[in-house]
Structure formats: structure tokens, C-alpha cells
mmCIF file of C-alpha atoms in Angstrom:
data_model
loop_
_atom_site.group_PDB
_atom_site.id
_atom_site.type_symbol
_atom_site.label_atom_id
_atom_site.label_comp_id
_atom_site.label_asym_id
_atom_site.label_seq_id
_atom_site.Cartn_x
_atom_site.Cartn_y
_atom_site.Cartn_z
ATOM 1 C CA UNK A 3 11.211 140.108 18.457
ATOM 2 C CA UNK A 4 8.063 140.034 16.293
ATOM 3 C CA UNK A 5 7.521 143.729 16.931
ATOM 4 C CA UNK A 6 11.017 144.555 15.758
ATOM 5 C CA UNK A 7 10.512 142.460 12.621
ATOM 6 C CA UNK A 8 7.182 144.199 11.992
ATOM 7 C CA UNK A 9 8.834 147.591 12.440
ATOM 8 C CA UNK A 10 11.658 146.623 10.096
ATOM 9 C CA UNK A 11 9.147 145.364 7.531
ATOM 10 C CA UNK A 12 7.127 148.576 7.843
ATOM 11 C CA UNK A 13 10.310 150.614 7.484
ATOM 12 C CA UNK A 14 11.237 148.720 4.320
ATOM 13 C CA UNK A 15 7.733 149.179 2.932
ATOM 14 C CA UNK A 16 7.836 152.944 3.631
ATOM 15 C CA UNK A 17 11.234 153.179 1.965
ATOM 16 C CA UNK A 18 9.965 151.229 -1.060
ATOM 17 C CA UNK A 19 6.891 153.445 -1.334
ATOM 18 C CA UNK A 20 9.025 156.558 -1.019
ATOM 19 C CA UNK A 21 11.363 155.350 -3.763
ATOM 20 C CA UNK A 22 8.402 154.457 -6.016
ATOM 21 C CA UNK A 23 6.908 157.899 -5.426
ATOM 22 C CA UNK A 24 10.249 159.565 -6.201
ATOM 23 C CA UNK A 25 10.511 157.548 -9.415
ATOM 24 C CA UNK A 26 6.937 158.460 -10.334
ATOM 25 C CA UNK A 27 7.659 162.144 -9.719
ATOM 26 C CA UNK A 28 10.853 161.904 -11.749
ATOM 27 C CA UNK A 29 8.970 160.362 -14.689
ATOM 28 C CA UNK A 30 6.271 163.026 -14.437
ATOM 29 C CA UNK A 31 8.929 165.753 -14.429
ATOM 30 C CA UNK A 32 10.583 164.252 -17.505
ATOM 31 C CA UNK A 33 7.272 164.045 -19.360
ATOM 32 C CA UNK A 34 6.367 167.593 -18.373
ATOM 33 C CA UNK A 35 9.783 168.787 -19.505
ATOM 34 C CA UNK A 36 9.417 167.025 -22.864
ATOM 35 C CA UNK A 37 5.904 168.405 -23.369
ATOM 36 C CA UNK A 38 7.100 171.886 -22.459
ATOM 37 C CA UNK A 39 10.049 171.620 -24.842
ATOM 38 C CA UNK A 40 7.740 170.594 -27.679
ATOM 39 C CA UNK A 41 5.335 173.417 -26.941
ATOM 40 C CA UNK A 42 8.150 175.959 -26.761
ATOM 41 C CA UNK A 43 9.696 174.619 -29.971
ATOM 42 C CA UNK A 44 6.421 174.829 -31.893
ATOM 43 C CA UNK A 45 5.718 178.340 -30.670
ATOM 44 C CA UNK A 46 9.266 179.485 -31.351
ATOM 45 C CA UNK A 47 9.292 178.083 -34.866
ATOM 46 C CA UNK A 48 5.808 179.420 -35.591
ATOM 47 C CA UNK A 49 6.839 182.930 -34.578
ATOM 48 C CA UNK A 50 10.058 182.762 -36.519
ATOM 49 C CA UNK A 51 8.284 181.513 -39.653
ATOM 50 C CA UNK A 52 5.647 184.206 -39.261
ATOM 51 C CA UNK A 53 8.404 186.787 -39.085
ATOM 52 C CA UNK A 54 10.071 185.230 -42.101
ATOM 53 C CA UNK A 55 6.867 185.322 -44.170
ATOM 54 C CA UNK A 56 6.365 188.982 -43.370
ATOM 55 C CA UNK A 57 9.907 189.781 -44.407
ATOM 56 C CA UNK A 58 9.402 187.789 -47.599
ATOM 57 C CA UNK A 59 6.229 189.632 -48.476
ATOM 58 C CA UNK A 60 7.882 192.995 -47.983
ATOM 59 C CA UNK A 61 10.983 192.170 -49.975
ATOM 60 C CA UNK A 62 9.228 190.585 -52.992
ATOM 61 C CA UNK A 63 12.248 188.570 -54.023
ATOM 62 C CA UNK A 64 12.444 186.463 -57.131
ATOM 63 C CA UNK A 65 11.242 182.901 -56.790
ATOM 64 C CA UNK A 66 14.712 181.368 -56.823
ATOM 65 C CA UNK A 67 16.148 183.844 -54.329
ATOM 66 C CA UNK A 68 13.082 183.399 -52.147
ATOM 67 C CA UNK A 69 13.482 179.618 -52.030
ATOM 68 C CA UNK A 70 17.158 179.873 -51.194
ATOM 69 C CA UNK A 71 16.480 182.458 -48.534
ATOM 70 C CA UNK A 72 13.775 180.278 -47.006
ATOM 71 C CA UNK A 73 16.134 177.312 -46.826
ATOM 72 C CA UNK A 74 18.833 179.448 -45.290
ATOM 73 C CA UNK A 75 16.379 180.961 -42.843
ATOM 74 C CA UNK A 76 15.043 177.566 -41.789
ATOM 75 C CA UNK A 77 18.606 176.428 -41.208
ATOM 76 C CA UNK A 78 19.304 179.524 -39.139
ATOM 77 C CA UNK A 79 16.061 179.057 -37.182
ATOM 78 C CA UNK A 80 16.992 175.451 -36.467
ATOM 79 C CA UNK A 81 20.448 176.501 -35.265
ATOM 80 C CA UNK A 82 18.937 179.199 -33.072
ATOM 81 C CA UNK A 83 16.432 176.691 -31.720
ATOM 82 C CA UNK A 84 19.145 174.166 -30.929
ATOM 83 C CA UNK A 85 21.073 176.796 -28.963
ATOM 84 C CA UNK A 86 17.948 177.853 -27.114
ATOM 85 C CA UNK A 87 17.009 174.221 -26.424
ATOM 86 C CA UNK A 88 20.477 173.466 -25.078
ATOM 87 C CA UNK A 89 20.245 176.373 -22.654
ATOM 88 C CA UNK A 90 16.748 175.270 -21.637
ATOM 89 C CA UNK A 91 17.864 171.684 -21.061
ATOM 90 C CA UNK A 92 20.866 172.754 -19.019
ATOM 91 C CA UNK A 93 18.580 174.861 -16.872
ATOM 92 C CA UNK A 94 16.150 171.956 -16.414
ATOM 93 C CA UNK A 95 19.006 169.562 -15.635
ATOM 94 C CA UNK A 96 20.231 171.917 -12.910
ATOM 95 C CA UNK A 97 16.709 172.076 -11.474
ATOM 96 C CA UNK A 98 16.385 168.295 -11.580
ATOM 97 C CA UNK A 99 19.774 167.869 -9.910
ATOM 98 C CA UNK A 100 18.763 170.305 -7.169
ATOM 99 C CA UNK A 101 15.539 168.337 -6.691
ATOM 100 C CA UNK A 102 17.437 165.049 -6.447
ATOM 101 C CA UNK A 103 19.911 166.489 -3.953
ATOM 102 C CA UNK A 104 17.040 167.758 -1.838
ATOM 103 C CA UNK A 105 15.461 164.282 -1.929
ATOM 104 C CA UNK A 106 18.777 162.771 -0.821
ATOM 105 C CA UNK A 107 19.104 165.276 2.026
ATOM 106 C CA UNK A 108 15.584 164.530 3.183
ATOM 107 C CA UNK A 109 16.192 160.778 3.002
ATOM 108 C CA UNK A 110 19.427 161.183 4.956
ATOM 109 C CA UNK A 111 17.602 163.200 7.613
ATOM 110 C CA UNK A 112 14.861 160.552 7.804
ATOM 111 C CA UNK A 113 17.509 157.873 8.280
ATOM 112 C CA UNK A 114 19.210 159.846 11.055
ATOM 113 C CA UNK A 115 15.876 160.335 12.817
ATOM 114 C CA UNK A 116 15.088 156.627 12.464
ATOM 115 C CA UNK A 117 18.537 155.646 13.769
ATOM 116 C CA UNK A 118 18.196 157.945 16.749
ATOM 117 C CA UNK A 119 14.709 156.576 17.405
ATOM 118 C CA UNK A 120 16.020 153.004 17.316
ATOM 119 C CA UNK A 121 18.934 153.972 19.565
ATOM 120 C CA UNK A 122 16.582 155.534 22.120
ATOM 121 C CA UNK A 123 14.291 152.506 21.997
ATOM 122 C CA UNK A 124 17.209 150.157 22.623
ATOM 123 C CA UNK A 125 18.458 152.294 25.527
ATOM 124 C CA UNK A 126 15.098 152.628 27.237
ATOM 125 C CA UNK A 127 13.391 149.308 26.565
ATOM 126 C CA UNK A 128 14.345 146.350 28.787
#
């Protein structure tokens, strides 16, 4: 009886540790995704602004036209970035969902193995 309680307690502890680890991994993935998004955004905007400055230099527009063009360009860059970010997030969400499904499959398999183990123990122990 004590052994069974100890096994049940150990099983609960393993499950708790596994869930904590999964949560920790999930948080790490979210942080990594956010950091990556910020890095990609900065690089994307830097390149786009660099391109814009080169175009500006070559065109030598009047000051007023230049300011308006810069505002319009920034707006366009932001719209382009938002589209790119949305695609990136959808991709990451699919990856995260695949990861979660894999974790669920593995947990289900662990439960089946544990159930079969318990069943065999009950059948073969007096």
C-alpha cells in the first residue's frame, strides 16, 4: 500500500516537473521569438531607410517634397513590415502549435505506457 502511494506520489511529481519544464520551454520560445522579431524589425527598417536615403540623395528633391516623400516612405515601410511580421508570426504560431501537439502526443504515449505498466503489475503481483 505504501509502495503504491510512493509510486503515485513519484508519478505526480514527475508529471509536475514535466509540466513545469514544458512551461519553461514555452516561455523561452516566446522570449526568443520576441527577441528575433525585434532584431528582424530593426534590420529590416535599417535596410529600408538606407535604401530610402540613397534614393533621396540621387533624386535631390526639394525640401518640402523630400519631407513628404520620407513620411510616405516610412508609412509604406511600416505597412510592409506589418505584413512581413504577420507572416512571420503565423509561421511561428504554426511551429509552436506543432511543438505543443508533439508534447501532447508524447504525454499520451507516456500515460499509455504507465497504464500498461500498472496493469501488468496488478496482474502479476499477488
